[in-house]
Short mmCIF file of C-alpha atoms and ligand atoms in Angstrom, two decimals:
data_model
loop_
_atom_site.label_atom_id
_atom_site.label_comp_id
_atom_site.label_asym_id
_atom_site.label_seq_id
_atom_site.Cartn_x
_atom_site.Cartn_y
_atom_site.Cartn_z
CA UNK A 1 69.47 121.49 127.22
CA UNK A 2 72.61 123.79 125.25
CA UNK A 3 73.09 126.68 128.03
CA UNK A 4 72.99 126.13 131.44
CA UNK A 5 73.82 129.78 133.51
CA UNK A 6 74.41 128.30 136.65
CA UNK A 7 77.78 126.83 135.25
CA UNK A 8 78.73 130.29 135.32
CA UNK A 9 81.60 132.21 137.24
CA UNK A 10 78.12 134.52 136.99
CA UNK A 11 76.23 132.20 139.35
CA UNK A 12 79.35 130.98 141.42
CA UNK A 13 79.12 134.89 142.56
CA UNK A 14 75.37 134.93 143.49
CA UNK A 15 74.41 131.93 144.66
CA UNK A 16 77.47 132.88 147.26
CA UNK A 17 75.86 136.85 147.36
CA UNK A 18 71.68 135.03 148.24
CA UNK A 19 73.61 132.20 150.90
CA UNK A 20 75.45 135.57 152.54
CA UNK A 21 71.55 137.70 151.94
CA UNK A 22 70.07 134.87 153.14
CA UNK A 23 72.92 133.79 156.36
CA UNK A 24 72.10 137.55 157.16
CA UNK A 25 68.79 137.10 157.86
CA UNK A 26 68.45 134.09 158.50
CA UNK A 27 66.37 132.52 156.48
CA UNK A 28 64.71 129.16 156.52
CA UNK A 29 64.05 126.38 154.12
CA UNK A 30 61.36 127.23 151.98
CA UNK A 31 60.87 124.12 151.00
CA UNK A 32 60.61 122.81 154.94
CA UNK A 33 60.46 125.34 156.58
CA UNK A 34 63.18 124.89 159.17
CA UNK A 35 66.42 127.02 160.31
CA UNK A 36 69.14 126.40 157.79
CA UNK A 37 72.70 125.48 158.79
CA UNK A 38 74.34 128.09 157.99
CA UNK A 39 77.41 127.99 160.37
CA UNK A 40 78.45 124.53 157.81
CA UNK A 41 79.89 125.69 153.94
CA UNK A 42 76.38 125.39 151.53
CA UNK A 43 76.14 122.26 150.01
CA UNK A 44 78.50 120.27 151.91
CA UNK A 45 75.80 118.33 154.32
CA UNK A 46 71.80 117.46 154.23
CA UNK A 47 71.10 120.77 156.59
CA UNK A 48 73.18 122.91 155.15
CA UNK A 49 72.67 125.90 153.25
CA UNK A 50 71.48 124.97 148.78
CA UNK A 51 70.17 128.15 146.78
CA UNK A 52 66.97 127.20 145.15
CA UNK A 53 65.03 129.29 141.86
CA UNK A 54 61.45 129.51 143.27
CA UNK A 55 61.58 130.20 138.46
CA UNK A 56 62.64 126.89 136.97
CA UNK A 57 66.38 128.09 135.02
CA UNK A 58 65.22 125.37 132.65
CA UNK A 59 62.31 127.76 130.98
CA UNK A 60 63.53 130.94 132.51
CA UNK A 61 66.73 131.02 131.91
CA UNK A 62 67.30 135.30 132.15
CA UNK A 63 66.20 134.40 135.86
CA UNK A 64 69.17 132.36 136.75
CA UNK A 65 71.05 135.20 138.13
CA UNK A 66 68.91 137.12 139.48
CA UNK A 67 69.46 137.24 143.26
CA UNK A 68 65.18 137.46 143.53
CA UNK A 69 65.07 134.47 141.61
CA UNK A 70 66.79 131.87 144.49
CA UNK A 71 65.08 130.83 147.39
CA UNK A 72 66.85 129.51 150.77
CA UNK A 73 66.38 126.35 151.50
CA UNK A 74 68.69 122.36 152.19
CA UNK A 75 70.19 120.80 150.20
CA UNK A 76 67.92 117.00 151.26
CA UNK A 77 65.11 119.37 150.02
CA UNK A 78 66.00 120.72 146.84
CA UNK A 79 67.73 117.46 145.93
CA UNK A 80 64.99 116.10 146.93
CA UNK A 81 63.13 118.20 144.90
CA UNK A 82 64.83 117.46 142.10
CA UNK A 83 65.24 114.16 142.09
CA UNK A 84 61.11 113.74 143.27
CA UNK A 85 60.29 115.99 138.91
CA UNK A 86 63.26 112.98 137.76
CA UNK A 87 65.99 115.26 136.55
CA UNK A 88 69.23 115.64 138.30
CA UNK A 89 70.11 118.16 139.92
CA UNK A 90 69.11 120.36 137.30
CA UNK A 91 65.44 121.71 138.92
CA UNK A 92 62.51 121.29 137.26
CA UNK A 93 59.35 121.29 138.52
CA UNK A 94 56.76 119.28 138.10
CA UNK A 95 53.78 121.90 138.38
CA UNK A 96 54.14 126.06 137.71
CA UNK A 97 55.14 127.01 141.27
CA UNK A 98 55.46 130.34 139.75
CA UNK A 99 51.31 131.63 140.60
CA UNK A 100 50.38 132.32 143.34
CA UNK A 101 53.82 133.94 145.20
CA UNK A 102 54.22 137.23 145.72
CA UNK A 103 57.53 138.78 142.85
ZN1 ZN B 201 63.97 122.22 154.62
#
């Protein structure tokens, strides 16, 4: 594990763009389907916005900075999943979620 695109300024910029994009359409969490609290700062509370990578960054680092690969989620849902996979905040998934999903 050397290169992590999420430590770059480009990612920070992209993350903000995705937040604005999802906020504008009032998108719900992809994990639980519940509304996200866009009135607070992203990642500041459990029900706040946190960007979730559809295809994991570890396997698809080239997709990390593509807005199309980022979907809206709650901080708690995003982190609960990360924990379950045994990886600290890296978003590793135990199965390939890319199958059968659009795009
Ligand atoms: Zn959720």
